[in-house]
Coordinates of C-alpha atoms and ligand atoms in Angstrom, one line a residue:
M1 CA 106.4 132.1 85.2
T2 CA 108.4 128.9 84.4
T3 CA 109.2 128.1 80.8
T4 CA 107.8 124.9 79.3
L5 CA 111.3 123.5 79.1
T6 CA 111.8 123.6 82.9
R7 CA 108.3 122.5 83.9
L8 CA 108.2 118.9 85.0
R9 CA 106.1 116.5 83.1
M10 CA 104.4 113.6 84.9
A11 CA 102.6 110.8 83.1
T12 CA 99.4 109.6 85.0
Q13 CA 96.5 107.4 84.0
K14 CA 93.7 109.4 82.3
S15 CA 90.9 107.3 83.6
G16 CA 90.8 103.9 85.4
R17 CA 91.8 102.4 88.6
L18 CA 94.8 104.6 89.3
A19 CA 93.5 108.0 88.0
E20 CA 91.6 109.2 91.1
A21 CA 94.3 108.0 93.6
S22 CA 97.1 109.6 91.5
E23 CA 95.2 112.9 91.5
R24 CA 94.5 112.7 95.3
L25 CA 98.2 111.9 96.0
L26 CA 99.3 115.1 94.1
K27 CA 96.6 117.1 95.9
D28 CA 97.8 115.8 99.3
A29 CA 101.3 116.9 98.2
G30 CA 99.9 120.4 97.9
I31 CA 99.8 120.5 94.1
K32 CA 96.8 122.3 92.7
I33 CA 95.8 120.9 89.3
R34 CA 93.8 122.8 86.7
S35 CA 92.1 120.3 84.4
S36 CA 89.2 120.6 82.1
K37 CA 87.1 117.6 80.9
G38 CA 88.3 115.7 77.9
Q39 CA 91.8 117.3 77.9
L40 CA 94.9 115.1 77.6
T41 CA 97.1 117.4 79.7
A42 CA 96.5 119.2 83.0
R43 CA 98.6 122.0 84.5
A44 CA 99.5 122.6 88.1
T45 CA 98.9 126.2 89.1
N46 CA 101.2 126.4 92.1
F47 CA 104.1 124.1 91.1
P48 CA 106.0 123.8 87.7
L49 CA 104.3 120.6 86.8
D50 CA 102.3 119.4 83.8
L51 CA 100.4 116.1 83.8
M52 CA 100.1 114.0 80.7
L53 CA 96.9 112.0 81.0
V54 CA 97.4 108.8 79.1
R55 CA 96.7 105.0 79.1
D56 CA 98.6 103.3 81.9
D57 CA 100.3 100.9 79.4
D58 CA 102.1 104.0 77.8
I59 CA 103.4 105.4 81.0
P60 CA 106.7 103.4 81.3
T61 CA 107.5 104.2 77.6
L62 CA 106.9 107.9 78.0
V63 CA 109.1 108.0 81.1
G64 CA 111.7 105.6 79.8
D65 CA 112.1 107.6 76.6
G66 CA 112.4 110.9 78.6
V67 CA 109.2 112.4 77.1
C68 CA 107.9 112.6 80.7
D69 CA 110.2 113.1 83.7
L70 CA 108.0 111.2 86.2
G71 CA 105.1 108.8 86.1
I72 CA 102.7 106.9 88.3
V73 CA 102.1 103.3 87.2
G74 CA 101.4 99.8 88.5
Q75 CA 104.3 97.5 89.1
N76 CA 102.5 95.0 86.9
V77 CA 102.7 97.3 83.8
L78 CA 106.2 98.3 84.7
E79 CA 107.6 94.8 85.1
E80 CA 106.0 93.8 81.8
Y81 CA 107.7 96.8 80.1
R82 CA 111.0 95.9 81.7
L83 CA 111.0 92.4 80.3
D84 CA 111.4 93.8 76.7
P85 CA 115.1 94.4 76.3
A86 CA 114.4 97.1 73.7
N87 CA 112.9 99.4 76.4
E88 CA 114.8 102.0 78.3
D89 CA 114.7 101.3 82.1
V90 CA 113.4 103.8 84.6
D91 CA 114.1 104.4 88.3
V92 CA 111.4 103.4 90.8
L93 CA 111.4 106.1 93.5
C94 CA 108.8 104.9 95.9
R95 CA 105.7 102.6 96.4
L96 CA 102.5 104.6 96.6
G97 CA 100.3 102.4 98.6
F98 CA 97.3 102.2 96.2
G99 CA 96.4 100.0 93.2
G100 CA 97.2 96.9 95.1
C101 CA 96.5 93.7 93.1
S102 CA 98.3 90.5 92.0
L103 CA 98.9 88.8 88.7
R104 CA 97.7 85.2 89.1
F105 CA 97.0 82.1 87.1
A106 CA 93.4 81.1 87.3
A107 CA 91.9 77.7 86.5
P108 CA 88.3 76.4 86.2
A109 CA 86.8 76.5 89.7
D110 CA 86.3 72.7 89.9
E111 CA 89.8 71.7 88.8
A112 CA 92.3 70.1 91.1
F113 CA 95.1 72.3 89.9
E114 CA 98.8 71.9 90.0
L115 CA 101.4 73.8 87.9
A116 CA 102.1 70.7 85.7
N117 CA 98.5 71.0 84.4
L118 CA 99.6 74.1 82.4
E119 CA 101.9 71.9 80.2
G120 CA 100.8 72.0 76.6
T121 CA 97.8 74.3 77.2
R122 CA 96.8 77.8 76.0
I123 CA 96.9 80.6 78.5
A124 CA 95.2 84.0 77.9
T125 CA 96.8 87.1 79.4
S126 CA 97.4 90.8 79.0
Y127 CA 100.9 90.2 80.4
P128 CA 102.5 87.9 77.8
L129 CA 106.1 88.6 78.8
L130 CA 105.6 88.1 82.5
T131 CA 103.6 85.0 81.8
R132 CA 106.1 83.5 79.4
K133 CA 109.0 84.3 81.8
F134 CA 107.2 82.4 84.6
L135 CA 106.5 79.4 82.3
E136 CA 110.2 79.4 81.1
D137 CA 111.5 79.7 84.6
N138 CA 109.4 76.7 85.6
G139 CA 110.2 74.6 82.5
I140 CA 106.6 74.6 81.3
Q141 CA 105.8 74.6 77.6
A142 CA 102.5 76.4 76.9
E143 CA 101.0 78.8 74.4
V144 CA 100.4 82.3 75.5
V145 CA 97.4 84.1 74.0
T146 CA 97.5 87.9 74.3
M147 CA 94.3 89.7 75.1
H148 CA 93.9 93.4 76.0
G149 CA 90.8 93.0 78.2
A150 CA 88.1 90.6 79.3
V151 CA 90.7 87.9 79.8
E152 CA 88.5 86.0 82.2
L153 CA 86.1 85.3 79.3
A154 CA 88.8 83.3 77.4
P155 CA 88.1 79.9 78.8
R156 CA 84.3 80.2 78.3
L157 CA 84.9 81.4 74.7
G158 CA 87.2 78.4 74.1
I159 CA 90.2 80.6 73.3
A160 CA 92.3 79.3 76.2
D161 CA 92.4 76.7 79.0
Y162 CA 93.7 79.0 81.7
V163 CA 94.1 82.7 82.3
C164 CA 96.8 84.8 83.9
D165 CA 95.3 88.1 85.0
L166 CA 95.1 90.8 87.7
V167 CA 93.1 89.9 90.8
S168 CA 92.2 91.9 93.8
T169 CA 88.9 90.8 95.4
G170 CA 88.6 87.7 93.1
Q171 CA 85.0 88.6 92.2
T172 CA 85.7 88.8 88.4
L173 CA 87.3 85.3 88.4
E174 CA 84.4 83.9 90.5
A175 CA 81.8 85.4 88.2
N176 CA 83.4 83.6 85.3
G177 CA 83.7 80.2 87.0
L178 CA 87.4 80.5 87.7
K179 CA 89.6 80.4 90.8
P180 CA 93.1 81.9 91.4
V181 CA 95.7 79.1 91.6
H182 CA 99.1 80.6 91.5
T183 CA 100.5 84.2 92.0
I184 CA 103.3 85.4 89.8
L185 CA 103.5 89.0 90.9
E186 CA 102.3 91.2 93.8
S187 CA 101.8 94.7 92.6
E188 CA 101.0 98.2 93.7
S189 CA 101.4 101.6 92.1
V190 CA 104.9 103.2 92.1
L191 CA 106.4 106.6 91.3
I192 CA 108.9 106.3 88.4
R193 CA 111.5 108.7 87.1
T194 CA 113.3 108.8 83.8
R195 CA 117.0 108.0 83.6
A196 CA 117.4 110.5 80.8
D197 CA 119.4 113.7 81.6
I198 CA 116.8 116.3 82.6
G199 CA 119.1 119.1 83.7
S200 CA 119.8 120.3 87.1
E201 CA 116.8 122.7 87.4
K202 CA 114.2 120.0 86.6
S203 CA 116.1 117.5 88.6
D204 CA 115.9 119.7 91.7
R205 CA 112.2 120.1 91.1
A206 CA 111.7 116.3 90.7
D207 CA 113.6 115.8 94.0
A208 CA 111.4 118.4 95.7
L209 CA 108.2 116.8 94.4
T210 CA 109.4 113.3 95.4
T211 CA 110.2 114.5 98.9
R212 CA 106.7 115.8 99.2
I213 CA 105.2 112.5 97.9
D214 CA 107.4 110.5 100.3
G215 CA 106.0 112.7 103.1
V216 CA 102.4 112.0 102.0
I217 CA 103.0 108.3 102.0
A218 CA 104.7 108.3 105.3
T219 CA 101.9 110.5 106.8
A220 CA 99.2 108.2 105.6
E221 CA 100.5 105.3 107.8
S222 CA 102.0 107.4 110.6
K223 CA 100.4 108.4 113.9
Y224 CA 101.6 110.5 116.8
I225 CA 101.3 108.8 120.1
V226 CA 101.4 110.5 123.5
L227 CA 101.1 108.5 126.8
N228 CA 102.1 108.5 130.4
A229 CA 104.0 105.6 131.9
P230 CA 106.0 104.5 134.9
E231 CA 109.7 104.9 134.2
T232 CA 110.2 101.2 134.9
A233 CA 107.9 100.3 132.0
L234 CA 109.7 102.4 129.4
E235 CA 111.7 99.7 127.8
E236 CA 108.7 97.5 127.3
I237 CA 106.6 100.4 126.0
T238 CA 109.2 101.4 123.5
R239 CA 109.3 97.8 122.3
I240 CA 105.5 97.8 121.7
L241 CA 105.3 101.1 119.9
P242 CA 105.0 100.2 116.2
G243 CA 107.8 101.6 114.0
A244 CA 108.7 104.3 116.5
E245 CA 112.3 105.4 116.7
A246 CA 113.8 107.3 119.7
P247 CA 110.6 108.4 121.5
T248 CA 110.8 111.7 123.5
V249 CA 110.6 111.1 127.2
M250 CA 109.8 113.9 129.6
P251 CA 109.3 114.0 133.4
L252 CA 105.8 114.5 134.7
L253 CA 105.5 117.3 137.2
G254 CA 104.4 116.1 140.7
R255 CA 104.5 112.4 139.6
E256 CA 107.8 111.0 140.8
G257 CA 108.9 107.9 138.7
H258 CA 106.4 108.7 135.9
V259 CA 107.2 110.1 132.5
A260 CA 105.3 111.3 129.4
V261 CA 106.3 109.6 126.2
Q262 CA 105.8 111.0 122.7
A263 CA 106.6 109.1 119.5
V264 CA 105.8 109.1 115.8
C265 CA 104.7 105.5 114.9
Q266 CA 105.4 104.8 111.2
E267 CA 103.1 101.8 111.1
S268 CA 99.4 101.3 111.7
V269 CA 98.4 101.6 115.4
F270 CA 95.7 99.0 116.1
W271 CA 93.5 98.6 119.2
E272 CA 95.6 95.6 120.1
T273 CA 98.7 97.8 120.3
L274 CA 96.9 100.2 122.7
E275 CA 95.7 97.3 124.8
A276 CA 99.3 96.0 125.0
L277 CA 100.6 99.4 126.0
K278 CA 97.9 99.6 128.7
R279 CA 98.9 96.2 130.0
A280 CA 102.5 97.4 130.1
G281 CA 101.5 100.2 132.4
A282 CA 100.8 103.1 130.0
T283 CA 97.9 105.5 130.9
D284 CA 96.3 108.5 129.2
I285 CA 97.2 107.2 125.7
L286 CA 96.4 109.5 122.8
V287 CA 96.8 108.6 119.2
M288 CA 96.7 111.6 116.8
P289 CA 96.9 111.9 113.0
I290 CA 99.8 113.7 111.4
E291 CA 99.0 116.3 108.8
K292 CA 102.3 116.8 107.2
M293 CA 105.7 115.2 107.3
M294 CA 109.0 115.9 105.7
L295 CA 111.6 113.2 106.2
Ligands
ATP1 N1 91.2 94.8 90.6 C1 92.2 95.7 90.8 N2 92.3 96.2 92.1 C2 93.3 97.1 92.3 N3 94.2 97.6 91.4 C3 94.0 97.1 90.2 C4 93.0 96.2 89.8 N4 93.1 95.9 88.6 C5 94.1 96.7 88.1 N5 94.7 97.4 89.1 C6 95.9 98.3 89.0 O1 95.4 99.5 88.3 C7 96.1 99.6 87.1 C8 95.1 100.2 86.1 O2 94.0 99.3 85.9 P1 92.9 99.6 84.9 O3 91.9 98.5 85.0 O4 92.3 101.0 85.1 O5 93.8 99.6 83.6 P2 93.4 99.7 82.1 O6 92.0 99.2 81.8 O7 94.5 99.0 81.4 O8 93.4 101.2 81.8 P3 94.0 102.1 80.6 O9 92.8 102.6 79.8 O10 94.7 103.2 81.2 O11 94.9 101.2 79.7 C9 96.5 98.2 86.7 O12 97.6 98.2 85.8 C10 96.9 97.7 88.1 O13 98.2 98.2 88.5
PRP2 O1 89.6 90.6 91.5 P1 88.7 91.7 91.2 O2 88.4 92.7 92.3 O3 87.4 91.3 90.5 O4 89.4 92.6 90.1 C1 90.0 92.0 88.9 C2 89.6 92.8 87.7 O5 90.0 94.1 87.8 C3 90.7 94.5 86.6 O6 89.9 94.9 85.6 P2 89.1 96.2 85.7 O7 87.8 96.0 86.5 O8 89.9 97.4 86.1 O9 88.6 96.4 84.2 P3 89.4 96.4 82.8 O10 89.5 95.0 82.4 O11 88.5 97.3 81.9 O12 90.7 97.0 83.1 C4 91.4 93.2 86.2 O13 91.8 93.2 84.9 C5 90.4 92.1 86.5 O14 89.5 91.9 85.5
MG3 MG1 95.9 99.7 80.3

């Protein structure tokens, strides 16, 4: 039994776009979470970890202030937090590969837009600091109107001329007669860690959990490739293998001049890659998923 003091605390989104993926990530890292509906905390049963289930906007503050040791949050929310000099900064440990979106200016769909059009207008956003910084950096004077949701409605309501909001498929913009015109931030979710002193025991545990999460992320993209090839094609084949370092090369019994090649590819392996390998002389190509990885 670990005492409350030495259990790690991680802040994750209670419900919303990051909640399910955060839970899945921890599950893939071998963490079993016991949660009951409506609760604001959840306890891991096989790792000294408690989850604080909160609104995503509060996650950087909780981690920055050392109330939580780790957190999972979108870079969009983190960068907005970082722009307030009163806030304690956090360390970003790794990108998590989900929650991909971008923060973009949007204009009426029929407008011939250029950045100069923003001058002297009103812009609605949930990211006032990022929006103001962009405007300042580009020498544009405009009024920023902060809204906490339904930002895309602002032009129709006559509250603003333009919006600056998160976009992924663009459907919400389109449904509101808007189009994306300029990106100010590309974002995905990241794992963050407090800079507060958490003591060596918790620190070791945070390192262990981070190593597991790194492994999960690496595994998601990685594949194990096995193929046979003439020795003369080895150089070309190694060049084609995506993100593979130092493949294992073994002789093939009874096939003079041919070898078996095994490699971990740390990037997506597409059909085009297999076709290129085949053209280079590879045969019997197998691509296998990797279940666990510790780097
Ligand atoms: N359309 C999208 N596609 C992919 N990821 C998105 C999208 N919109 C937002 N995200 C990412 O998911 C995060 C959470 O989005 P969500 O809409 O659930 O936030 P929220 O409504 O502010 O939730 P909360 O109640 O926690 O404050 C965003 O901060 C962003 O990083
Ligand atoms: O480009 P799209 O795929 O249409 O996604 C963009 C929408 O997604 C997010 O809101 P969400 O749906 O999470 O609702 P929220 O405003 O309640 O956070 C974001 O604030 C946009 O409104
Ligand atoms: Mg929020």
